[in-house]
mmCIF file of C-alpha atoms in Angstrom:
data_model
loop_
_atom_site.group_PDB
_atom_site.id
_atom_site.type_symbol
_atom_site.label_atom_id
_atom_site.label_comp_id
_atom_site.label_asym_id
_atom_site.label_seq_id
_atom_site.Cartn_x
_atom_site.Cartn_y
_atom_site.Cartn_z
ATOM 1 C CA UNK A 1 -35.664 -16.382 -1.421
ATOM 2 C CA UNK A 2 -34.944 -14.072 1.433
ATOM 3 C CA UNK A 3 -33.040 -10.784 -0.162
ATOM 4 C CA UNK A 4 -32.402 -9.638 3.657
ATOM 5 C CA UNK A 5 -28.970 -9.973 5.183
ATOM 6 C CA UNK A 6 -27.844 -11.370 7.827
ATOM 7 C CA UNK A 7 -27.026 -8.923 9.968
ATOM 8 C CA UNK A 8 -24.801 -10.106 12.337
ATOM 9 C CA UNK A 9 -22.594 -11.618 9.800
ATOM 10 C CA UNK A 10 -23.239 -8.574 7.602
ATOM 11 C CA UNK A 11 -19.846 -6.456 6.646
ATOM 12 C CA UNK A 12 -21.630 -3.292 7.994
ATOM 13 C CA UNK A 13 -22.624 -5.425 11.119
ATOM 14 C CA UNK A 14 -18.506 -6.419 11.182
ATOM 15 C CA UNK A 15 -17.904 -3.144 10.769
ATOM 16 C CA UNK A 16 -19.809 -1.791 13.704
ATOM 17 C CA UNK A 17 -18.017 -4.332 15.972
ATOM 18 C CA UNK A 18 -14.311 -3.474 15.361
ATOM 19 C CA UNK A 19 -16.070 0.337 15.743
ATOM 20 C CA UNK A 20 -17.618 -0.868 19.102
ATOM 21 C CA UNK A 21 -14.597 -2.089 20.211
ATOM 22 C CA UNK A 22 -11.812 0.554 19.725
ATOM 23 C CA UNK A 23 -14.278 3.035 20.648
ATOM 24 C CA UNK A 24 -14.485 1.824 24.179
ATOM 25 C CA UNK A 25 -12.995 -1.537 24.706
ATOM 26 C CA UNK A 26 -14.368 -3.679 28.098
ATOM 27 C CA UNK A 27 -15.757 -0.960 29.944
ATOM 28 C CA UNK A 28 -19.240 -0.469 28.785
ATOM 29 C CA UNK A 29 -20.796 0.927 25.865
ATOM 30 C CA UNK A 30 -19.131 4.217 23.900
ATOM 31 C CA UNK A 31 -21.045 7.643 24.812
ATOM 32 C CA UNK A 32 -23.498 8.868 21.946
ATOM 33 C CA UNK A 33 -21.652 11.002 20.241
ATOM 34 C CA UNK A 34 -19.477 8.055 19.653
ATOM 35 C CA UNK A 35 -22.157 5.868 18.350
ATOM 36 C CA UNK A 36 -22.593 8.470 15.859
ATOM 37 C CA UNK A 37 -19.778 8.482 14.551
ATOM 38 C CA UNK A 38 -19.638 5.088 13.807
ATOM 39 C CA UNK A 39 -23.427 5.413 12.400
ATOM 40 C CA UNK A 40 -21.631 7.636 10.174
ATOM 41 C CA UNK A 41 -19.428 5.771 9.158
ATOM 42 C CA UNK A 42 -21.384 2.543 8.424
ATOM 43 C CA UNK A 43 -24.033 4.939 6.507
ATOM 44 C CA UNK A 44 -20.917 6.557 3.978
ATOM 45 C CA UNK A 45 -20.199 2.574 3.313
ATOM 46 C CA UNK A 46 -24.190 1.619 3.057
ATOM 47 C CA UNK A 47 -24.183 5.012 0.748
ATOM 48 C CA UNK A 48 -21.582 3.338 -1.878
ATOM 49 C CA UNK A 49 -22.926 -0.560 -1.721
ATOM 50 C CA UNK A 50 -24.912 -0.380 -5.093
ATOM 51 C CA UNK A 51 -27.227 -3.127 -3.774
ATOM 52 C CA UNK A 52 -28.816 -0.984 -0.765
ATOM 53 C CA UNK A 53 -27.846 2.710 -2.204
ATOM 54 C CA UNK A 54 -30.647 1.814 -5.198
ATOM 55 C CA UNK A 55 -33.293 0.671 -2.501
ATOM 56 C CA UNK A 56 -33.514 4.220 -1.400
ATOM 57 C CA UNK A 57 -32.112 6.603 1.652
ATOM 58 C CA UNK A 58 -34.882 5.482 3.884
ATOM 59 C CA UNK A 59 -33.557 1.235 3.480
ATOM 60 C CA UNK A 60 -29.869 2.479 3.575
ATOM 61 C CA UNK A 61 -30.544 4.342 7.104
ATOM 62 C CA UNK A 62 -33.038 1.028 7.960
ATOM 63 C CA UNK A 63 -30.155 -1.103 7.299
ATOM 64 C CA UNK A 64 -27.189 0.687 8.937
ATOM 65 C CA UNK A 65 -29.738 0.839 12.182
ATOM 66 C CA UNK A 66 -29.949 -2.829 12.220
ATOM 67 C CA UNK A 67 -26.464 -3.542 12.089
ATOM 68 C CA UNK A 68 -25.510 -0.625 14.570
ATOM 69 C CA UNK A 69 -28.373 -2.528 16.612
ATOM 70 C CA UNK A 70 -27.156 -6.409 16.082
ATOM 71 C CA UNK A 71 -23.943 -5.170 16.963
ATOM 72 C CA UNK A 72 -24.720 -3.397 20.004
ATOM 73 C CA UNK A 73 -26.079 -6.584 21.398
ATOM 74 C CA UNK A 74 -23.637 -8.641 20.670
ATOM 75 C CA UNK A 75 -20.918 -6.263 22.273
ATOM 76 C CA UNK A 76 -23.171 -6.416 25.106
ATOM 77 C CA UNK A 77 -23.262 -9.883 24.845
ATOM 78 C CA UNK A 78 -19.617 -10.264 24.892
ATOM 79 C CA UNK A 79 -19.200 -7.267 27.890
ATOM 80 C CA UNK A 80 -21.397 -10.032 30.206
ATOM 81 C CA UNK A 81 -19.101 -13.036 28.885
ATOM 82 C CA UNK A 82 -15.879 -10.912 29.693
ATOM 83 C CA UNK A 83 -13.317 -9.147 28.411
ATOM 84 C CA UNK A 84 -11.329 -12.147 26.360
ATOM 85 C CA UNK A 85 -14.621 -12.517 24.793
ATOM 86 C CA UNK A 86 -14.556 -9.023 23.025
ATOM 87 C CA UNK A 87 -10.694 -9.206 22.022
ATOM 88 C CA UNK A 88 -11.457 -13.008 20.742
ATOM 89 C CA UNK A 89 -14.188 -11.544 18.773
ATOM 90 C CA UNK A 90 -11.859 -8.645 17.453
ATOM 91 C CA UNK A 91 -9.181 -11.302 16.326
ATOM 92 C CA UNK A 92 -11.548 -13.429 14.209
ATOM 93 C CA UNK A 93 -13.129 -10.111 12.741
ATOM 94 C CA UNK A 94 -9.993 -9.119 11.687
ATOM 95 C CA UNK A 95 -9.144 -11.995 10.748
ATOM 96 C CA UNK A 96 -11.816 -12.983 8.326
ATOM 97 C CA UNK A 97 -11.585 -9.049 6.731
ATOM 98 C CA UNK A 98 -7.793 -9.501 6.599
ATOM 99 C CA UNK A 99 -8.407 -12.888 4.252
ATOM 100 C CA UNK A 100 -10.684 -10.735 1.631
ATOM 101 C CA UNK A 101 -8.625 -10.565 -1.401
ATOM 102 C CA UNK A 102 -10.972 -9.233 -4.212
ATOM 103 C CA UNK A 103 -10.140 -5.792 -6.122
ATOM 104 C CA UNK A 104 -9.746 -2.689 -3.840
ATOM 105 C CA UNK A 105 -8.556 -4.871 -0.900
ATOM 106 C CA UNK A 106 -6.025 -2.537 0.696
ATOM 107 C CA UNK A 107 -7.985 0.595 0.185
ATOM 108 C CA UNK A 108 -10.789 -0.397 1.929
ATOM 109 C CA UNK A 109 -8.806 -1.804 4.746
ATOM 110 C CA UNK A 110 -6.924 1.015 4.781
ATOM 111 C CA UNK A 111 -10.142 2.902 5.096
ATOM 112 C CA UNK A 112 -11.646 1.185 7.683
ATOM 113 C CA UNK A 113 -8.336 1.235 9.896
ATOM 114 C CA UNK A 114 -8.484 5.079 9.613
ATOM 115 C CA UNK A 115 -11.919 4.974 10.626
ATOM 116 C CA UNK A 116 -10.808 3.019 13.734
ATOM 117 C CA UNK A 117 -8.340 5.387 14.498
ATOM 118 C CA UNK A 118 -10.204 8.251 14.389
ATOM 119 C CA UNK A 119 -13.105 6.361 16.251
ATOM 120 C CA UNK A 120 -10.172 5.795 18.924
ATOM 121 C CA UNK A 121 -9.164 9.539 19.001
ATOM 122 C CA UNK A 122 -12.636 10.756 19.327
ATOM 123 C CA UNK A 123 -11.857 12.057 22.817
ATOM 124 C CA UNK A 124 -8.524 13.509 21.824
ATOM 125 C CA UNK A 125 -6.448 10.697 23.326
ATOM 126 C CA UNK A 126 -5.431 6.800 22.350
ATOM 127 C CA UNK A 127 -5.467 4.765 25.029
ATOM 128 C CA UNK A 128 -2.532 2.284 25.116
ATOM 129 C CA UNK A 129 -5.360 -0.780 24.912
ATOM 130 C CA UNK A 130 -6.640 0.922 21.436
ATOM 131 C CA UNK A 131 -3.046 1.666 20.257
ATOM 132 C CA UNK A 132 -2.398 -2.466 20.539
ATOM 133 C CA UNK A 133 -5.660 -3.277 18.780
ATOM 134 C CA UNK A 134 -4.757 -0.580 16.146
ATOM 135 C CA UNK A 135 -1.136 -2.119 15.849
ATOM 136 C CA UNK A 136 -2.510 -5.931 15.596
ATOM 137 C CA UNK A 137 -5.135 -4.675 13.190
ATOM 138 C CA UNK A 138 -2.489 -3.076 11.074
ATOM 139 C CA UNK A 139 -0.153 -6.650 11.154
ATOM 140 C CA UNK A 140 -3.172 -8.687 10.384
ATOM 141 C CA UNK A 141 -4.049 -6.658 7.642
ATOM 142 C CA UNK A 142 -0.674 -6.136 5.978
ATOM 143 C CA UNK A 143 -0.921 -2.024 6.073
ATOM 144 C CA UNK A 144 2.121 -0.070 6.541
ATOM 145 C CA UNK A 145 1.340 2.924 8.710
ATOM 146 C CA UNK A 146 4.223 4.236 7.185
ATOM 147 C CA UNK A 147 3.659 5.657 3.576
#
């Protein structure tokens, strides 16, 4: 039996995706600094899953490459298609982390939308395009941006 993931349907591979996409939308792929950040981020969540932490830094960091990589295709994938192709992808990604209901749920999606947000204020300004994904990722998810 195989023990590696699938990547592309992998939640740090998810993960990297909604990142990809707030970060810089339709037009292109996000400056470095920017995929660093979101290397960051998927590392911190690699760092905590038991099952890749206890395989050692060197297969977290292997890992959280892979995914970042997957998921850099397939957002450049999707650029080629168009851009109803990346917000269709957003939706379902959303969509299908909105419907996990196991213990922790609304931390962790709380954590992740923070993560978007600050991935979409990396240049100091929120575009109104990432303010509408951040707002539809909010609904979908049930958070109130309000507490």
């Amino acid at each position: 039996m195989n023990d590696e993931p699938d990547f592309i349907s992998h939640y740090l591979s998810i993960y990297c995706s909604l990142y990809l996409t707030i970060a810089h939308e339709c037009n292109g792929m996000p400056e470095p600094s920017v995929i660093d950040k979101i290397h960051h981020f998927i590392f911190k969540h690699a760092k905590e899953d038991e099952s890749l932490s206890e395989r050692g830094d060197e297969t977290v960091f292997d890992y959280c490459r892979l995914a970042l990589d997957e998921s850099i295709n397939l957002h450049e994938t999707l650029l080629d298609v168009g851009p109803a192709a990346i917000f269709q992808n957003y939706s379902f990604l959303i969509g299908s982390l909105g419907s996990y209901t196991g213990p922790g749920r609304y931390e962790q999606l709380s954590r992740i939308y923070n993560e978007l947000h600050e991935i979409a204020a990396v240049d100091g300004d929120i575009i109104t395009s990432q303010r509408k994904l951040l707002e539809k990722t909010a609904e979908v998810w049930g958070l109130d941006l309000y507490e």
